[in-house]
Amino acid sequence: MSIIAIQQIVEEVKDLPTLPAVVMEILNNIDKENVDTHELARKVTHDIALTAKTLRYANSAYYSTMIKVTTIQQAISLLGLDTVRQIIVTASLTGCFPENNCRGFSHKDFWKHSNVVAIVAKLLARRLNCNQDVAFTAGLLHDIGTLVLVTYHSSDYEQVIAWQAEHQCTQYEAERQVIGINHAAVGEALARQWNFSEQMTNAIAGHHQPEKPSLGFLATIVHVANGITHALNITGAPDHSTPEITFLSWESLGLTQESLDGVLAEASKEFNALQENVDAY
C-alpha cells in the first residue's frame, strides 16, 4: 500500500501538457452563445493534430452526417456549434494521457463511461433548464483525476483495481483504502492547474459528495448522472458496486418517474449510437 499525498499530485500535474489555447477558450466560454464560429474554426485549424482528430470524430457514425466533413467550419455548419465544441474538447483530452500503461484499466471503457455521463448530464440539465453544454462538459471531465492516477501511479492503481474487485466496493472507496486519496480530489488539482472555471472545478471535485458547501448545482447534476450511468453499466465491464445517489441530490433535482423514464429513453438512443462509434475514442 502506497499513500499518495495531494501535494505530490499537484507537482505531478504540472508536468502534463497543457490543453491547446483554443480548447481552454472553449472551456472558459462554454456557457456563451455569441461565439464567432469563423474565428473558432480558424484557431482550431492552426492545430493540425487537433483538427485531424476533430474531423475524424465528426465523420464517425455517431454524428451521422450525410456528406463527408472536410473542414472545422463545415463541421459547425452541419453539426452545430455546441456539438463541435464538445467534439474538440473530447479530441484534445484523449490525447493528453498515455494508454495501456495500467493493467486492468481500459481507456476505451473510461471514455465510454465519461461520454455517457456527459449525455445523461446534458439530458438532466435540459429538463432543469440549466445550460446543457456546461453539464455535458462537466460530465465528460468528471473522472479526469483517474487518468492522472493511472498515468503517474500505474502500479499503485493496479492495486486499487484489485482491491475493488476483491472487496466488491466502489472505485472511490478502493482509492481511499489503498492510496489514501481519491480521483475527485486529484481531478480538482488538475482542474486548478489547467485553470478551469470554478464551476467546472467544483463539479469535478464534488461529483461524489455534492452536498459539501459551496460546490454548486452542477456538481449535483453530474453526481446523479454518474450514478445513473453506473447503474446502467453501459461498458459491460464488472461494476463491483454502483455509487449511491444521495437522497438530497435526487430530491434537489425534483425529477418525477416520468421525467426519469424520459431521460433513460433518450439516453438509450445515444448509448446505442455511441456503442457503434466507441473505437473513434
PDB file of C-alpha atoms in Angstrom:
ATOM      1  CA  MET A   1       0.000   0.000   0.000  1.00  0.00           C
ATOM      2  CA  SER A   2       1.392   3.386  -1.006  1.00  0.00           C
ATOM      3  CA  ILE A   3      -0.211   6.565   0.309  1.00  0.00           C
ATOM      4  CA  ILE A   4      -0.185   9.397  -2.234  1.00  0.00           C
ATOM      5  CA  ALA A   5      -0.193  12.974  -0.924  1.00  0.00           C
ATOM      6  CA  ILE A   6      -2.208  15.673  -2.664  1.00  0.00           C
ATOM      7  CA  GLN A   7       0.874  17.908  -2.822  1.00  0.00           C
ATOM      8  CA  GLN A   8       2.648  15.181  -4.790  1.00  0.00           C
ATOM      9  CA  ILE A   9      -0.248  15.194  -7.255  1.00  0.00           C
ATOM     10  CA  VAL A  10      -0.143  18.994  -7.505  1.00  0.00           C
ATOM     11  CA  GLU A  11       3.517  18.801  -8.530  1.00  0.00           C
ATOM     12  CA  GLU A  12       2.940  15.938 -10.974  1.00  0.00           C
ATOM     13  CA  VAL A  13       0.121  17.588 -12.914  1.00  0.00           C
ATOM     14  CA  LYS A  14       2.446  20.499 -13.633  1.00  0.00           C
ATOM     15  CA  ASP A  15       4.308  18.115 -15.968  1.00  0.00           C
ATOM     16  CA  LEU A  16       1.223  17.259 -18.008  1.00  0.00           C
ATOM     17  CA  PRO A  17       0.970  19.024 -21.357  1.00  0.00           C
ATOM     18  CA  THR A  18      -1.388  21.968 -21.170  1.00  0.00           C
ATOM     19  CA  LEU A  19      -4.506  21.924 -23.274  1.00  0.00           C
ATOM     20  CA  PRO A  20      -4.346  23.906 -26.525  1.00  0.00           C
ATOM     21  CA  ALA A  21      -5.250  27.580 -26.056  1.00  0.00           C
ATOM     22  CA  VAL A  22      -8.338  27.209 -28.243  1.00  0.00           C
ATOM     23  CA  VAL A  23      -9.612  24.373 -26.030  1.00  0.00           C
ATOM     24  CA  MET A  24      -9.109  26.454 -22.886  1.00  0.00           C
ATOM     25  CA  GLU A  25     -11.001  29.258 -24.596  1.00  0.00           C
ATOM     26  CA  ILE A  26     -13.869  26.871 -25.348  1.00  0.00           C
ATOM     27  CA  LEU A  27     -13.959  25.598 -21.762  1.00  0.00           C
ATOM     28  CA  ASN A  28     -13.901  29.077 -20.286  1.00  0.00           C
ATOM     29  CA  ASN A  29     -16.658  30.296 -22.613  1.00  0.00           C
ATOM     30  CA  ILE A  30     -18.777  27.144 -22.787  1.00  0.00           C
ATOM     31  CA  ASP A  31     -21.854  28.984 -21.479  1.00  0.00           C
ATOM     32  CA  LYS A  32     -21.644  31.765 -24.066  1.00  0.00           C
ATOM     33  CA  GLU A  33     -23.764  31.713 -27.213  1.00  0.00           C
ATOM     34  CA  ASN A  34     -22.306  34.699 -29.098  1.00  0.00           C
ATOM     35  CA  VAL A  35     -19.247  32.878 -30.417  1.00  0.00           C
ATOM     36  CA  ASP A  36     -17.553  33.876 -33.674  1.00  0.00           C
ATOM     37  CA  THR A  37     -17.616  30.482 -35.389  1.00  0.00           C
ATOM     38  CA  HIS A  38     -15.259  31.569 -38.163  1.00  0.00           C
ATOM     39  CA  GLU A  39     -12.681  32.667 -35.595  1.00  0.00           C
ATOM     40  CA  LEU A  40     -13.095  29.435 -33.651  1.00  0.00           C
ATOM     41  CA  ALA A  41     -12.618  27.391 -36.827  1.00  0.00           C
ATOM     42  CA  ARG A  42      -9.527  29.418 -37.725  1.00  0.00           C
ATOM     43  CA  LYS A  43      -7.932  28.837 -34.302  1.00  0.00           C
ATOM     44  CA  VAL A  44      -8.630  25.104 -34.290  1.00  0.00           C
ATOM     45  CA  THR A  45      -7.239  24.747 -37.816  1.00  0.00           C
ATOM     46  CA  HIS A  46      -3.883  26.111 -36.611  1.00  0.00           C
ATOM     47  CA  ASP A  47      -3.509  22.886 -34.557  1.00  0.00           C
ATOM     48  CA  ILE A  48      -3.093  20.193 -37.223  1.00  0.00           C
ATOM     49  CA  ALA A  49      -3.351  17.201 -34.866  1.00  0.00           C
ATOM     50  CA  LEU A  50      -6.447  18.584 -33.145  1.00  0.00           C
ATOM     51  CA  THR A  51      -8.056  19.377 -36.494  1.00  0.00           C
ATOM     52  CA  ALA A  52      -7.429  15.853 -37.809  1.00  0.00           C
ATOM     53  CA  LYS A  53      -8.856  14.205 -34.713  1.00  0.00           C
ATOM     54  CA  THR A  54     -11.871  16.534 -34.605  1.00  0.00           C
ATOM     55  CA  LEU A  55     -12.713  15.806 -38.248  1.00  0.00           C
ATOM     56  CA  ARG A  56     -12.295  12.054 -37.661  1.00  0.00           C
ATOM     57  CA  TYR A  57     -14.857  12.227 -34.852  1.00  0.00           C
ATOM     58  CA  ALA A  58     -17.163  14.473 -36.884  1.00  0.00           C
ATOM     59  CA  ASN A  59     -17.178  11.926 -39.731  1.00  0.00           C
ATOM     60  CA  SER A  60     -17.906   8.949 -37.455  1.00  0.00           C
ATOM     61  CA  ALA A  61     -21.169   7.025 -37.469  1.00  0.00           C
ATOM     62  CA  TYR A  62     -22.202   8.601 -34.171  1.00  0.00           C
ATOM     63  CA  TYR A  63     -22.766  12.006 -35.770  1.00  0.00           C
ATOM     64  CA  SER A  64     -24.363  10.582 -38.922  1.00  0.00           C
ATOM     65  CA  THR A  65     -23.538  13.371 -41.361  1.00  0.00           C
ATOM     66  CA  MET A  66     -24.796  12.740 -44.880  1.00  0.00           C
ATOM     67  CA  ILE A  67     -21.682  14.171 -46.503  1.00  0.00           C
ATOM     68  CA  LYS A  68     -18.007  13.961 -45.635  1.00  0.00           C
ATOM     69  CA  VAL A  69     -16.876  16.762 -43.319  1.00  0.00           C
ATOM     70  CA  THR A  70     -13.577  18.224 -44.512  1.00  0.00           C
ATOM     71  CA  THR A  71     -13.209  21.489 -42.528  1.00  0.00           C
ATOM     72  CA  ILE A  72     -13.975  22.711 -39.000  1.00  0.00           C
ATOM     73  CA  GLN A  73     -16.263  25.417 -40.389  1.00  0.00           C
ATOM     74  CA  GLN A  74     -18.206  22.805 -42.338  1.00  0.00           C
ATOM     75  CA  ALA A  75     -18.500  20.678 -39.205  1.00  0.00           C
ATOM     76  CA  ILE A  76     -20.011  23.647 -37.342  1.00  0.00           C
ATOM     77  CA  SER A  77     -22.475  24.231 -40.179  1.00  0.00           C
ATOM     78  CA  LEU A  78     -23.574  20.580 -40.309  1.00  0.00           C
ATOM     79  CA  LEU A  79     -23.462  19.597 -36.637  1.00  0.00           C
ATOM     80  CA  GLY A  80     -23.913  22.904 -34.848  1.00  0.00           C
ATOM     81  CA  LEU A  81     -21.567  24.912 -32.655  1.00  0.00           C
ATOM     82  CA  ASP A  82     -22.401  23.096 -29.418  1.00  0.00           C
ATOM     83  CA  THR A  83     -21.672  19.642 -30.828  1.00  0.00           C
ATOM     84  CA  VAL A  84     -18.412  20.719 -32.446  1.00  0.00           C
ATOM     85  CA  ARG A  85     -17.229  22.349 -29.231  1.00  0.00           C
ATOM     86  CA  GLN A  86     -17.892  19.056 -27.447  1.00  0.00           C
ATOM     87  CA  ILE A  87     -16.001  17.109 -30.129  1.00  0.00           C
ATOM     88  CA  ILE A  88     -12.990  19.466 -29.900  1.00  0.00           C
ATOM     89  CA  VAL A  89     -12.793  19.130 -26.114  1.00  0.00           C
ATOM     90  CA  THR A  90     -13.043  15.329 -26.319  1.00  0.00           C
ATOM     91  CA  ALA A  91     -10.421  15.176 -29.076  1.00  0.00           C
ATOM     92  CA  SER A  92      -7.955  17.264 -27.073  1.00  0.00           C
ATOM     93  CA  LEU A  93      -8.413  15.374 -23.807  1.00  0.00           C
ATOM     94  CA  THR A  94      -7.993  11.895 -25.261  1.00  0.00           C
ATOM     95  CA  GLY A  95      -4.533  12.866 -26.494  1.00  0.00           C
ATOM     96  CA  CYS A  96      -3.202  14.073 -23.143  1.00  0.00           C
ATOM     97  CA  PHE A  97      -2.744  10.730 -21.405  1.00  0.00           C
ATOM     98  CA  PRO A  98      -0.784   7.631 -22.487  1.00  0.00           C
ATOM     99  CA  GLU A  99      -2.792   4.426 -22.854  1.00  0.00           C
ATOM    100  CA  ASN A 100      -2.293   0.801 -21.824  1.00  0.00           C
ATOM    101  CA  ASN A 101       0.171   1.525 -19.005  1.00  0.00           C
ATOM    102  CA  CYS A 102      -2.001   0.148 -16.184  1.00  0.00           C
ATOM    103  CA  ARG A 103      -3.116  -3.480 -16.118  1.00  0.00           C
ATOM    104  CA  GLY A 104      -6.833  -3.885 -15.632  1.00  0.00           C
ATOM    105  CA  PHE A 105      -7.666  -0.327 -16.697  1.00  0.00           C
ATOM    106  CA  SER A 106      -9.434   0.228 -20.017  1.00  0.00           C
ATOM    107  CA  HIS A 107      -9.129   3.682 -21.561  1.00  0.00           C
ATOM    108  CA  LYS A 108     -11.865   2.757 -24.018  1.00  0.00           C
ATOM    109  CA  ASP A 109     -14.275   1.953 -21.166  1.00  0.00           C
ATOM    110  CA  PHE A 110     -13.176   5.092 -19.336  1.00  0.00           C
ATOM    111  CA  TRP A 111     -14.069   7.382 -22.245  1.00  0.00           C
ATOM    112  CA  LYS A 112     -17.232   5.474 -22.982  1.00  0.00           C
ATOM    113  CA  HIS A 113     -18.393   5.948 -19.376  1.00  0.00           C
ATOM    114  CA  SER A 114     -17.365   9.611 -19.401  1.00  0.00           C
ATOM    115  CA  ASN A 115     -19.261  10.278 -22.614  1.00  0.00           C
ATOM    116  CA  VAL A 116     -22.399   8.605 -21.316  1.00  0.00           C
ATOM    117  CA  VAL A 117     -22.259  10.582 -18.046  1.00  0.00           C
ATOM    118  CA  ALA A 118     -21.932  13.682 -20.235  1.00  0.00           C
ATOM    119  CA  ILE A 119     -25.002  12.668 -22.252  1.00  0.00           C
ATOM    120  CA  VAL A 120     -27.101  11.971 -19.140  1.00  0.00           C
ATOM    121  CA  ALA A 121     -25.941  15.222 -17.505  1.00  0.00           C
ATOM    122  CA  LYS A 122     -26.965  17.110 -20.642  1.00  0.00           C
ATOM    123  CA  LEU A 123     -30.407  15.488 -20.653  1.00  0.00           C
ATOM    124  CA  LEU A 124     -30.910  16.242 -16.958  1.00  0.00           C
ATOM    125  CA  ALA A 125     -29.836  19.850 -17.500  1.00  0.00           C
ATOM    126  CA  ARG A 126     -32.336  20.196 -20.349  1.00  0.00           C
ATOM    127  CA  ARG A 127     -35.185  19.204 -18.038  1.00  0.00           C
ATOM    128  CA  LEU A 128     -33.948  21.516 -15.304  1.00  0.00           C
ATOM    129  CA  ASN A 129     -33.496  24.496 -17.660  1.00  0.00           C
ATOM    130  CA  CYS A 130     -29.755  24.562 -16.930  1.00  0.00           C
ATOM    131  CA  ASN A 131     -27.004  25.071 -19.502  1.00  0.00           C
ATOM    132  CA  GLN A 132     -26.729  21.794 -21.384  1.00  0.00           C
ATOM    133  CA  ASP A 133     -23.233  22.436 -22.791  1.00  0.00           C
ATOM    134  CA  VAL A 134     -21.807  23.146 -19.351  1.00  0.00           C
ATOM    135  CA  ALA A 135     -23.436  19.991 -17.966  1.00  0.00           C
ATOM    136  CA  PHE A 136     -22.165  17.874 -20.870  1.00  0.00           C
ATOM    137  CA  THR A 137     -18.610  19.160 -20.448  1.00  0.00           C
ATOM    138  CA  ALA A 138     -18.636  18.635 -16.676  1.00  0.00           C
ATOM    139  CA  GLY A 139     -19.870  15.086 -17.220  1.00  0.00           C
ATOM    140  CA  LEU A 140     -17.116  14.457 -19.733  1.00  0.00           C
ATOM    141  CA  LEU A 141     -14.447  15.752 -17.339  1.00  0.00           C
ATOM    142  CA  HIS A 142     -15.754  14.406 -14.033  1.00  0.00           C
ATOM    143  CA  ASP A 143     -13.356  11.436 -13.727  1.00  0.00           C
ATOM    144  CA  ILE A 144     -10.299  13.129 -15.225  1.00  0.00           C
ATOM    145  CA  GLY A 145      -8.413  12.582 -11.959  1.00  0.00           C
ATOM    146  CA  THR A 146      -8.483   8.841 -12.606  1.00  0.00           C
ATOM    147  CA  LEU A 147      -6.315   9.342 -15.687  1.00  0.00           C
ATOM    148  CA  VAL A 148      -3.755  11.263 -13.629  1.00  0.00           C
ATOM    149  CA  LEU A 149      -3.532   8.387 -11.144  1.00  0.00           C
ATOM    150  CA  VAL A 150      -3.305   5.779 -13.918  1.00  0.00           C
ATOM    151  CA  THR A 151      -0.606   7.813 -15.683  1.00  0.00           C
ATOM    152  CA  TYR A 152       1.651   8.653 -12.719  1.00  0.00           C
ATOM    153  CA  HIS A 153       0.899   5.803 -10.308  1.00  0.00           C
ATOM    154  CA  SER A 154       0.045   2.859 -12.549  1.00  0.00           C
ATOM    155  CA  SER A 155       1.383   0.109 -10.256  1.00  0.00           C
ATOM    156  CA  ASP A 156      -0.419   1.611  -7.249  1.00  0.00           C
ATOM    157  CA  TYR A 157      -3.592   1.890  -9.292  1.00  0.00           C
ATOM    158  CA  GLU A 158      -3.372  -1.754 -10.299  1.00  0.00           C
ATOM    159  CA  GLN A 159      -3.637  -2.461  -6.558  1.00  0.00           C
ATOM    160  CA  VAL A 160      -6.696  -0.194  -6.361  1.00  0.00           C
ATOM    161  CA  ILE A 161      -8.369  -2.166  -9.161  1.00  0.00           C
ATOM    162  CA  ALA A 162      -7.532  -5.485  -7.471  1.00  0.00           C
ATOM    163  CA  TRP A 163      -8.752  -4.244  -4.056  1.00  0.00           C
ATOM    164  CA  GLN A 164     -12.023  -3.053  -5.568  1.00  0.00           C
ATOM    165  CA  ALA A 165     -12.648  -6.425  -7.214  1.00  0.00           C
ATOM    166  CA  GLU A 166     -11.777  -8.336  -4.052  1.00  0.00           C
ATOM    167  CA  HIS A 167     -13.912  -6.209  -1.722  1.00  0.00           C
ATOM    168  CA  GLN A 168     -16.781  -5.512  -4.148  1.00  0.00           C
ATOM    169  CA  CYS A 169     -16.710  -1.788  -3.403  1.00  0.00           C
ATOM    170  CA  THR A 170     -16.740   1.470  -5.354  1.00  0.00           C
ATOM    171  CA  GLN A 171     -13.693   2.884  -7.088  1.00  0.00           C
ATOM    172  CA  TYR A 172     -13.842   5.867  -4.715  1.00  0.00           C
ATOM    173  CA  GLU A 173     -13.683   3.638  -1.618  1.00  0.00           C
ATOM    174  CA  ALA A 174     -10.913   1.431  -3.036  1.00  0.00           C
ATOM    175  CA  GLU A 175      -8.791   4.503  -3.770  1.00  0.00           C
ATOM    176  CA  ARG A 176      -9.226   5.795  -0.222  1.00  0.00           C
ATOM    177  CA  GLN A 177      -8.248   2.440   1.262  1.00  0.00           C
ATOM    178  CA  VAL A 178      -5.259   1.687  -0.951  1.00  0.00           C
ATOM    179  CA  ILE A 179      -3.669   5.045  -1.838  1.00  0.00           C
ATOM    180  CA  GLY A 180      -5.286   7.412   0.660  1.00  0.00           C
ATOM    181  CA  ILE A 181      -6.575   9.812  -1.986  1.00  0.00           C
ATOM    182  CA  ASN A 182      -9.462   9.757  -4.448  1.00  0.00           C
ATOM    183  CA  HIS A 183      -9.843  10.621  -8.111  1.00  0.00           C
ATOM    184  CA  ALA A 184     -12.181  13.553  -7.380  1.00  0.00           C
ATOM    185  CA  ALA A 185      -9.526  15.339  -5.311  1.00  0.00           C
ATOM    186  CA  VAL A 186      -6.914  14.574  -7.964  1.00  0.00           C
ATOM    187  CA  GLY A 187      -9.245  15.880 -10.655  1.00  0.00           C
ATOM    188  CA  GLU A 188      -9.691  19.094  -8.713  1.00  0.00           C
ATOM    189  CA  ALA A 189      -5.906  19.547  -8.593  1.00  0.00           C
ATOM    190  CA  LEU A 190      -5.667  19.084 -12.366  1.00  0.00           C
ATOM    191  CA  ALA A 191      -8.611  21.412 -12.985  1.00  0.00           C
ATOM    192  CA  ARG A 192      -6.901  24.152 -10.999  1.00  0.00           C
ATOM    193  CA  GLN A 193      -3.604  23.564 -12.797  1.00  0.00           C
ATOM    194  CA  TRP A 194      -5.396  23.859 -16.136  1.00  0.00           C
ATOM    195  CA  ASN A 195      -7.308  26.950 -14.954  1.00  0.00           C
ATOM    196  CA  PHE A 196     -10.782  25.525 -15.392  1.00  0.00           C
ATOM    197  CA  SER A 197     -13.647  27.717 -14.219  1.00  0.00           C
ATOM    198  CA  GLU A 198     -14.621  27.495 -10.553  1.00  0.00           C
ATOM    199  CA  GLN A 199     -17.972  25.961 -11.521  1.00  0.00           C
ATOM    200  CA  MET A 200     -16.309  23.206 -13.564  1.00  0.00           C
ATOM    201  CA  THR A 201     -13.645  22.595 -10.919  1.00  0.00           C
ATOM    202  CA  ASN A 202     -16.275  22.249  -8.192  1.00  0.00           C
ATOM    203  CA  ALA A 203     -18.295  19.788 -10.289  1.00  0.00           C
ATOM    204  CA  ILE A 204     -15.203  17.586 -10.741  1.00  0.00           C
ATOM    205  CA  ALA A 205     -14.236  17.873  -7.069  1.00  0.00           C
ATOM    206  CA  GLY A 206     -17.715  17.216  -5.722  1.00  0.00           C
ATOM    207  CA  HIS A 207     -19.283  14.653  -8.019  1.00  0.00           C
ATOM    208  CA  HIS A 208     -19.204  12.034  -5.221  1.00  0.00           C
ATOM    209  CA  GLN A 209     -20.065  14.418  -2.375  1.00  0.00           C
ATOM    210  CA  PRO A 210     -22.227  17.172  -3.899  1.00  0.00           C
ATOM    211  CA  GLU A 211     -23.689  18.253  -0.553  1.00  0.00           C
ATOM    212  CA  LYS A 212     -20.403  19.820   0.531  1.00  0.00           C
ATOM    213  CA  PRO A 213     -20.842  23.596   0.961  1.00  0.00           C
ATOM    214  CA  SER A 214     -20.333  25.953  -1.998  1.00  0.00           C
ATOM    215  CA  LEU A 215     -19.971  23.303  -4.701  1.00  0.00           C
ATOM    216  CA  GLY A 216     -22.955  24.492  -6.734  1.00  0.00           C
ATOM    217  CA  PHE A 217     -25.783  22.719  -8.551  1.00  0.00           C
ATOM    218  CA  LEU A 218     -23.611  21.448 -11.408  1.00  0.00           C
ATOM    219  CA  ALA A 219     -21.913  19.015  -9.009  1.00  0.00           C
ATOM    220  CA  THR A 220     -25.344  17.608  -8.145  1.00  0.00           C
ATOM    221  CA  ILE A 221     -26.289  17.113 -11.795  1.00  0.00           C
ATOM    222  CA  VAL A 222     -23.021  15.275 -12.515  1.00  0.00           C
ATOM    223  CA  HIS A 223     -23.365  13.211  -9.320  1.00  0.00           C
ATOM    224  CA  VAL A 224     -26.820  11.980 -10.355  1.00  0.00           C
ATOM    225  CA  ALA A 225     -25.737  11.421 -13.978  1.00  0.00           C
ATOM    226  CA  ASN A 226     -22.761   9.379 -12.778  1.00  0.00           C
ATOM    227  CA  GLY A 227     -24.943   7.236 -10.529  1.00  0.00           C
ATOM    228  CA  ILE A 228     -27.456   6.579 -13.315  1.00  0.00           C
ATOM    229  CA  THR A 229     -24.675   5.644 -15.757  1.00  0.00           C
ATOM    230  CA  HIS A 230     -23.032   3.250 -13.308  1.00  0.00           C
ATOM    231  CA  ALA A 231     -26.410   1.629 -12.623  1.00  0.00           C
ATOM    232  CA  LEU A 232     -26.913   1.095 -16.351  1.00  0.00           C
ATOM    233  CA  ASN A 233     -23.386  -0.392 -16.643  1.00  0.00           C
ATOM    234  CA  ILE A 234     -23.085   0.591 -20.281  1.00  0.00           C
ATOM    235  CA  THR A 235     -19.470  -0.615 -20.613  1.00  0.00           C
ATOM    236  CA  GLY A 236     -20.445  -4.182 -19.775  1.00  0.00           C
ATOM    237  CA  ALA A 237     -17.372  -4.436 -17.527  1.00  0.00           C
ATOM    238  CA  PRO A 238     -17.712  -5.691 -13.928  1.00  0.00           C
ATOM    239  CA  ASP A 239     -19.155  -2.834 -11.852  1.00  0.00           C
ATOM    240  CA  HIS A 240     -18.444  -4.086  -8.367  1.00  0.00           C
ATOM    241  CA  SER A 241     -20.508  -1.528  -6.511  1.00  0.00           C
ATOM    242  CA  THR A 242     -22.584   1.252  -8.001  1.00  0.00           C
ATOM    243  CA  PRO A 243     -22.007   4.662  -6.358  1.00  0.00           C
ATOM    244  CA  GLU A 244     -25.138   5.633  -4.484  1.00  0.00           C
ATOM    245  CA  ILE A 245     -27.047   8.738  -5.477  1.00  0.00           C
ATOM    246  CA  THR A 246     -27.537  10.742  -2.310  1.00  0.00           C
ATOM    247  CA  PHE A 247     -31.101  11.396  -1.223  1.00  0.00           C
ATOM    248  CA  LEU A 248     -30.591  15.172  -1.068  1.00  0.00           C
ATOM    249  CA  SER A 249     -29.194  15.236  -4.608  1.00  0.00           C
ATOM    250  CA  TRP A 250     -32.075  13.244  -6.015  1.00  0.00           C
ATOM    251  CA  GLU A 251     -34.604  15.381  -4.168  1.00  0.00           C
ATOM    252  CA  SER A 252     -32.994  18.630  -5.300  1.00  0.00           C
ATOM    253  CA  LEU A 253     -33.422  17.667  -8.956  1.00  0.00           C
ATOM    254  CA  GLY A 254     -37.138  17.180  -8.394  1.00  0.00           C
ATOM    255  CA  LEU A 255     -37.426  14.573 -11.141  1.00  0.00           C
ATOM    256  CA  THR A 256     -40.642  12.598 -11.459  1.00  0.00           C
ATOM    257  CA  GLN A 257     -40.582   8.968 -12.513  1.00  0.00           C
ATOM    258  CA  GLU A 258     -41.934  10.090 -15.880  1.00  0.00           C
ATOM    259  CA  SER A 259     -39.062  12.555 -16.291  1.00  0.00           C
ATOM    260  CA  LEU A 260     -36.508   9.933 -15.349  1.00  0.00           C
ATOM    261  CA  ASP A 261     -38.045   7.464 -17.799  1.00  0.00           C
ATOM    262  CA  GLY A 262     -37.767  10.126 -20.495  1.00  0.00           C
ATOM    263  CA  VAL A 263     -34.088  10.724 -19.695  1.00  0.00           C
ATOM    264  CA  LEU A 264     -33.366   6.993 -19.822  1.00  0.00           C
ATOM    265  CA  ALA A 265     -35.225   6.564 -23.123  1.00  0.00           C
ATOM    266  CA  GLU A 266     -33.341   9.435 -24.776  1.00  0.00           C
ATOM    267  CA  ALA A 267     -30.047   8.346 -23.285  1.00  0.00           C
ATOM    268  CA  SER A 268     -30.613   4.797 -24.523  1.00  0.00           C
ATOM    269  CA  LYS A 269     -30.744   6.016 -28.130  1.00  0.00           C
ATOM    270  CA  GLU A 270     -27.478   7.909 -27.706  1.00  0.00           C
ATOM    271  CA  PHE A 271     -25.864   4.952 -25.870  1.00  0.00           C
ATOM    272  CA  ASN A 272     -26.553   2.721 -28.865  1.00  0.00           C
ATOM    273  CA  ALA A 273     -25.067   5.234 -31.291  1.00  0.00           C
ATOM    274  CA  LEU A 274     -22.071   5.721 -29.021  1.00  0.00           C
ATOM    275  CA  GLN A 275     -21.546   1.945 -28.840  1.00  0.00           C
ATOM    276  CA  GLU A 276     -21.196   1.822 -32.621  1.00  0.00           C
ATOM    277  CA  ASN A 277     -18.642   4.620 -32.504  1.00  0.00           C
ATOM    278  CA  VAL A 278     -16.621   3.744 -29.415  1.00  0.00           C
ATOM    279  CA  ASP A 279     -13.500   2.867 -31.399  1.00  0.00           C
ATOM    280  CA  ALA A 280     -13.236   6.512 -32.502  1.00  0.00           C
ATOM    281  CA  TYR A 281     -12.498   7.478 -28.935  1.00  0.00           C
TER     282      TYR A 281
END
